[in-house]
């Protein structure tokens, strides 16, 4: 019956997909948009599975992940089968997880994926020793990075069950198997020690803030149940830096009945600078009350000569958004100068004073300092973006990067029917990021880049003009308006020119341009239309583009922070129709915006200064 129902559903989806194409199932899409088929009418993806998981539909998510595993290359199949098994295990659904295990045995019988799921099913069946045996026969070095945290969590759970259910020395049948660890001498104390080691390893391997939080709580509870001599003995023989750090912290707490002195906590933090303690535990150890201290900290360089007015625009926007709101936590401004060291000091101060969410920093150089860490103690909404490298857990990059605008332009140009592009690039770091991002997105969209020229190469542009451009070719300008102006003047009027918000200017030279030239750019909604700024507090004649954008950024940063505080984030789907565009957030923590694409003739032109955005970048990139 289940197979028959599935077949009927599939027939229905196919019928509806055909009907959509014939405009019988829905209204015709407007120009420039695409009709969206039902999820089941196309190949479902990993992201579909993750969204179902986010929505609490683990079994449905596992079903999609199994579909994905059938389509990927053989060397990737085990990973997606394992992910499906984890989803079933989380429910828990031992029957379906067992079916996945059989598929894993056929695909990768000796892989870490197979052994972890086998151990998890043994735990569900109450076979603790079997689970320990399977994991004990697995070398951690053979575990794939994506599953390493799960490996250590599973081992920790097995060891904790061993400690709780086998207070006496367990016996092992002689037929246990050659790969089974020798458990005859394992006592409850040994199981507990192994559990502590596994929890410490998991702390270094997990990538989810919630998983890390739960693991640190479990680690702390496990240490609290042990005697001081046992903790000291384990610390003396432990080779794990992370476990030694946590044991040191637990022993510090034992020395003081009421609270640990600040000097001792600070000394511990300096010694173990790479260790991040979540859940405001350090405040509690100091004898403080985290619930009473909780607040949202906004860290801005309002004292900076170069960045002060930008910081004030953000803060004004943030305040205007929360003016009439009734929030459970107060909002506090931490004022700094422009130096990364001052930002870091303010960040530490905010944590010490009980901040449970931080907004900032504003400059890229300050943000670069934070991105050197693996984990941040509280969710942090950065007001800029660092586009390269790994990002810390708990970091959300909420800036207005030029690279993101370039990607939006690429998508907008494709929707207008262009298939080929020529890139004109300026000579600044911002221009380089803009051109690289456009080319990357354009090629990912399976479009073609026919050539690239410096924006100052007027002879080269003239040569292109004399030969003529094919109908499907557009020009992308990765430069600000003043730098691009001579090139734009040299272009034939039938060329279609695209650029970022750097083309938004009320410069007098705009009036000199050919009115029939097609020049497009993207910008935040406040700068997208002639009447968009009527209610802006920054409206004084022609608005300052950078200040207007940063004011809008402050408004949206507040709204985004509220979603974070309420645990209402949903990834890779529309999240907020904000002042800076339609917002969504990727699973890596990058906030993306869908921005309006408009023509220069119909825009609300603004006072753009090319060096303003450069001031928000590190000195070496200006």
PDB file of C-alpha atoms in Angstrom, residues 354-505:
ATOM      1  CA  UNK A 354      27.234  38.906  31.339  1.00  0.00           C
ATOM      2  CA  UNK A 355      26.473  39.596  27.655  1.00  0.00           C
ATOM      3  CA  UNK A 356      24.630  36.672  26.102  1.00  0.00           C
ATOM      4  CA  UNK A 357      24.742  38.114  22.574  1.00  0.00           C
ATOM      5  CA  UNK A 358      27.222  40.539  21.011  1.00  0.00           C
ATOM      6  CA  UNK A 359      26.700  42.809  17.987  1.00  0.00           C
ATOM      7  CA  UNK A 360      29.957  43.964  16.386  1.00  0.00           C
ATOM      8  CA  UNK A 361      32.699  44.613  15.461  1.00  0.00           C
ATOM      9  CA  UNK A 362      32.290  47.037  12.555  1.00  0.00           C
ATOM     10  CA  UNK A 363      35.687  47.032  10.797  1.00  0.00           C
ATOM     11  CA  UNK A 364      37.166  44.109   8.877  1.00  0.00           C
ATOM     12  CA  UNK A 365      40.481  44.322  10.739  1.00  0.00           C
ATOM     13  CA  UNK A 366      38.713  43.855  14.078  1.00  0.00           C
ATOM     14  CA  UNK A 367      36.598  41.035  12.688  1.00  0.00           C
ATOM     15  CA  UNK A 368      39.733  39.324  11.369  1.00  0.00           C
ATOM     16  CA  UNK A 369      40.972  39.129  14.959  1.00  0.00           C
ATOM     17  CA  UNK A 370      37.839  37.253  16.036  1.00  0.00           C
ATOM     18  CA  UNK A 371      37.950  34.851  13.091  1.00  0.00           C
ATOM     19  CA  UNK A 372      41.252  33.434  14.344  1.00  0.00           C
ATOM     20  CA  UNK A 373      39.258  31.536  16.970  1.00  0.00           C
ATOM     21  CA  UNK A 374      37.438  28.236  16.557  1.00  0.00           C
ATOM     22  CA  UNK A 375      34.542  29.059  18.875  1.00  0.00           C
ATOM     23  CA  UNK A 376      33.012  32.232  20.307  1.00  0.00           C
ATOM     24  CA  UNK A 377      31.473  32.119  23.783  1.00  0.00           C
ATOM     25  CA  UNK A 378      28.177  33.738  22.736  1.00  0.00           C
ATOM     26  CA  UNK A 379      26.418  34.332  19.395  1.00  0.00           C
ATOM     27  CA  UNK A 380      28.157  37.267  17.717  1.00  0.00           C
ATOM     28  CA  UNK A 381      26.606  39.355  14.921  1.00  0.00           C
ATOM     29  CA  UNK A 382      29.550  40.917  13.095  1.00  0.00           C
ATOM     30  CA  UNK A 383      28.804  44.076  11.100  1.00  0.00           C
ATOM     31  CA  UNK A 384      31.343  43.281   8.402  1.00  0.00           C
ATOM     32  CA  UNK A 385      32.516  40.256   6.446  1.00  0.00           C
ATOM     33  CA  UNK A 386      35.756  38.343   6.065  1.00  0.00           C
ATOM     34  CA  UNK A 387      35.283  36.345   2.890  1.00  0.00           C
ATOM     35  CA  UNK A 388      38.132  33.874   3.162  1.00  0.00           C
ATOM     36  CA  UNK A 389      39.195  31.202   5.649  1.00  0.00           C
ATOM     37  CA  UNK A 390      37.279  29.281   8.299  1.00  0.00           C
ATOM     38  CA  UNK A 391      34.732  31.050  10.468  1.00  0.00           C
ATOM     39  CA  UNK A 392      34.322  30.546  14.213  1.00  0.00           C
ATOM     40  CA  UNK A 393      31.343  28.667  15.576  1.00  0.00           C
ATOM     41  CA  UNK A 394      28.759  31.176  16.884  1.00  0.00           C
ATOM     42  CA  UNK A 395      29.781  33.906  14.408  1.00  0.00           C
ATOM     43  CA  UNK A 396      27.212  35.462  12.047  1.00  0.00           C
ATOM     44  CA  UNK A 397      28.653  37.765   9.367  1.00  0.00           C
ATOM     45  CA  UNK A 398      26.071  40.500   8.897  1.00  0.00           C
ATOM     46  CA  UNK A 399      27.971  43.099   6.892  1.00  0.00           C
ATOM     47  CA  UNK A 400      27.229  44.705   3.533  1.00  0.00           C
ATOM     48  CA  UNK A 401      30.068  43.241   1.446  1.00  0.00           C
ATOM     49  CA  UNK A 402      30.700  44.436  -2.063  1.00  0.00           C
ATOM     50  CA  UNK A 403      31.275  40.797  -3.070  1.00  0.00           C
ATOM     51  CA  UNK A 404      27.715  39.880  -2.119  1.00  0.00           C
ATOM     52  CA  UNK A 405      26.376  42.730  -4.244  1.00  0.00           C
ATOM     53  CA  UNK A 406      28.422  41.457  -7.201  1.00  0.00           C
ATOM     54  CA  UNK A 407      26.861  38.007  -6.850  1.00  0.00           C
ATOM     55  CA  UNK A 408      23.381  39.526  -6.792  1.00  0.00           C
ATOM     56  CA  UNK A 409      24.232  41.468  -9.953  1.00  0.00           C
ATOM     57  CA  UNK A 410      25.308  38.246 -11.671  1.00  0.00           C
ATOM     58  CA  UNK A 411      21.989  36.590 -10.841  1.00  0.00           C
ATOM     59  CA  UNK A 412      20.056  39.685 -11.950  1.00  0.00           C
ATOM     60  CA  UNK A 413      21.909  39.875 -15.271  1.00  0.00           C
ATOM     61  CA  UNK A 414      21.173  36.230 -15.980  1.00  0.00           C
ATOM     62  CA  UNK A 415      17.482  36.795 -15.252  1.00  0.00           C
ATOM     63  CA  UNK A 416      17.541  39.600 -17.833  1.00  0.00           C
ATOM     64  CA  UNK A 417      18.687  37.083 -20.432  1.00  0.00           C
ATOM     65  CA  UNK A 418      22.434  37.719 -20.651  1.00  0.00           C
ATOM     66  CA  UNK A 419      24.733  34.733 -21.120  1.00  0.00           C
ATOM     67  CA  UNK A 420      28.151  36.348 -21.673  1.00  0.00           C
ATOM     68  CA  UNK A 421      30.038  39.027 -19.752  1.00  0.00           C
ATOM     69  CA  UNK A 422      33.039  41.301 -20.090  1.00  0.00           C
ATOM     70  CA  UNK A 423      34.521  42.538 -16.808  1.00  0.00           C
ATOM     71  CA  UNK A 424      36.044  46.006 -16.341  1.00  0.00           C
ATOM     72  CA  UNK A 425      38.026  46.125 -13.121  1.00  0.00           C
ATOM     73  CA  UNK A 426      39.321  49.044 -11.073  1.00  0.00           C
ATOM     74  CA  UNK A 427      42.568  48.991  -9.115  1.00  0.00           C
ATOM     75  CA  UNK A 428      41.456  48.889  -5.455  1.00  0.00           C
ATOM     76  CA  UNK A 429      41.058  45.911  -3.122  1.00  0.00           C
ATOM     77  CA  UNK A 430      37.290  46.490  -3.128  1.00  0.00           C
ATOM     78  CA  UNK A 431      37.286  46.371  -6.927  1.00  0.00           C
ATOM     79  CA  UNK A 432      39.247  43.112  -6.871  1.00  0.00           C
ATOM     80  CA  UNK A 433      36.780  41.486  -4.466  1.00  0.00           C
ATOM     81  CA  UNK A 434      33.884  42.726  -6.594  1.00  0.00           C
ATOM     82  CA  UNK A 435      35.239  41.328  -9.864  1.00  0.00           C
ATOM     83  CA  UNK A 436      36.284  38.004  -8.324  1.00  0.00           C
ATOM     84  CA  UNK A 437      32.870  37.503  -6.731  1.00  0.00           C
ATOM     85  CA  UNK A 438      31.042  38.355  -9.963  1.00  0.00           C
ATOM     86  CA  UNK A 439      33.175  36.001 -12.059  1.00  0.00           C
ATOM     87  CA  UNK A 440      32.778  33.214  -9.505  1.00  0.00           C
ATOM     88  CA  UNK A 441      28.985  33.548  -9.381  1.00  0.00           C
ATOM     89  CA  UNK A 442      28.660  34.043 -13.152  1.00  0.00           C
ATOM     90  CA  UNK A 443      30.578  30.852 -13.895  1.00  0.00           C
ATOM     91  CA  UNK A 444      28.633  28.922 -11.242  1.00  0.00           C
ATOM     92  CA  UNK A 445      25.498  29.991 -13.105  1.00  0.00           C
ATOM     93  CA  UNK A 446      27.035  28.328 -16.204  1.00  0.00           C
ATOM     94  CA  UNK A 447      27.507  31.655 -17.956  1.00  0.00           C
ATOM     95  CA  UNK A 448      30.616  32.707 -19.861  1.00  0.00           C
ATOM     96  CA  UNK A 449      33.199  35.432 -19.191  1.00  0.00           C
ATOM     97  CA  UNK A 450      34.453  36.567 -22.592  1.00  0.00           C
ATOM     98  CA  UNK A 451      37.176  38.866 -21.338  1.00  0.00           C
ATOM     99  CA  UNK A 452      38.479  41.228 -18.654  1.00  0.00           C
ATOM    100  CA  UNK A 453      40.035  44.684 -18.980  1.00  0.00           C
ATOM    101  CA  UNK A 454      41.228  47.396 -16.601  1.00  0.00           C
ATOM    102  CA  UNK A 455      38.485  50.008 -16.375  1.00  0.00           C
ATOM    103  CA  UNK A 456      41.074  52.620 -17.436  1.00  0.00           C
ATOM    104  CA  UNK A 457      41.839  50.802 -20.711  1.00  0.00           C
ATOM    105  CA  UNK A 458      39.910  53.144 -23.000  1.00  0.00           C
ATOM    106  CA  UNK A 459      41.673  51.928 -26.201  1.00  0.00           C
ATOM    107  CA  UNK A 460      40.672  48.358 -25.342  1.00  0.00           C
ATOM    108  CA  UNK A 461      37.095  49.446 -24.736  1.00  0.00           C
ATOM    109  CA  UNK A 462      37.126  51.339 -28.031  1.00  0.00           C
ATOM    110  CA  UNK A 463      38.329  48.227 -29.815  1.00  0.00           C
ATOM    111  CA  UNK A 464      35.445  46.250 -28.303  1.00  0.00           C
ATOM    112  CA  UNK A 465      33.014  48.961 -29.401  1.00  0.00           C
ATOM    113  CA  UNK A 466      34.300  48.949 -32.975  1.00  0.00           C
ATOM    114  CA  UNK A 467      33.823  45.186 -33.229  1.00  0.00           C
ATOM    115  CA  UNK A 468      30.393  45.286 -31.582  1.00  0.00           C
ATOM    116  CA  UNK A 469      29.069  43.090 -28.798  1.00  0.00           C
ATOM    117  CA  UNK A 470      26.758  40.113 -29.385  1.00  0.00           C
ATOM    118  CA  UNK A 471      23.210  40.610 -28.141  1.00  0.00           C
ATOM    119  CA  UNK A 472      23.629  38.365 -25.091  1.00  0.00           C
ATOM    120  CA  UNK A 473      26.759  40.084 -23.762  1.00  0.00           C
ATOM    121  CA  UNK A 474      26.783  42.479 -20.816  1.00  0.00           C
ATOM    122  CA  UNK A 475      29.464  44.616 -19.177  1.00  0.00           C
ATOM    123  CA  UNK A 476      30.221  44.276 -15.463  1.00  0.00           C
ATOM    124  CA  UNK A 477      31.991  47.282 -13.928  1.00  0.00           C
ATOM    125  CA  UNK A 478      33.956  46.489 -10.771  1.00  0.00           C
ATOM    126  CA  UNK A 479      34.766  50.090  -9.856  1.00  0.00           C
ATOM    127  CA  UNK A 480      33.178  53.187  -8.354  1.00  0.00           C
ATOM    128  CA  UNK A 481      31.372  55.700 -10.538  1.00  0.00           C
ATOM    129  CA  UNK A 482      34.172  58.259 -10.792  1.00  0.00           C
ATOM    130  CA  UNK A 483      36.714  55.635 -11.839  1.00  0.00           C
ATOM    131  CA  UNK A 484      34.286  54.092 -14.322  1.00  0.00           C
ATOM    132  CA  UNK A 485      32.964  57.364 -15.796  1.00  0.00           C
ATOM    133  CA  UNK A 486      35.426  57.690 -18.732  1.00  0.00           C
ATOM    134  CA  UNK A 487      34.821  54.061 -19.708  1.00  0.00           C
ATOM    135  CA  UNK A 488      31.034  54.473 -19.513  1.00  0.00           C
ATOM    136  CA  UNK A 489      31.201  57.581 -21.709  1.00  0.00           C
ATOM    137  CA  UNK A 490      33.194  55.621 -24.286  1.00  0.00           C
ATOM    138  CA  UNK A 491      30.588  52.849 -24.519  1.00  0.00           C
ATOM    139  CA  UNK A 492      27.915  52.679 -27.226  1.00  0.00           C
ATOM    140  CA  UNK A 493      24.408  53.404 -25.969  1.00  0.00           C
ATOM    141  CA  UNK A 494      23.171  49.917 -26.798  1.00  0.00           C
ATOM    142  CA  UNK A 495      25.551  48.259 -24.319  1.00  0.00           C
ATOM    143  CA  UNK A 496      24.078  47.037 -21.043  1.00  0.00           C
ATOM    144  CA  UNK A 497      26.281  47.975 -18.087  1.00  0.00           C
ATOM    145  CA  UNK A 498      25.973  46.435 -14.619  1.00  0.00           C
ATOM    146  CA  UNK A 499      27.718  47.319 -11.365  1.00  0.00           C
ATOM    147  CA  UNK A 500      27.441  47.366  -7.590  1.00  0.00           C
ATOM    148  CA  UNK A 501      26.217  50.137  -5.304  1.00  0.00           C
ATOM    149  CA  UNK A 502      29.524  51.875  -6.043  1.00  0.00           C
ATOM    150  CA  UNK A 503      27.772  53.271  -9.140  1.00  0.00           C
ATOM    151  CA  UNK A 504      25.098  54.965  -7.001  1.00  0.00           C
ATOM    152  CA  UNK A 505      26.099  58.614  -6.979  1.00  0.00           C
TER     153      UNK A 505
END
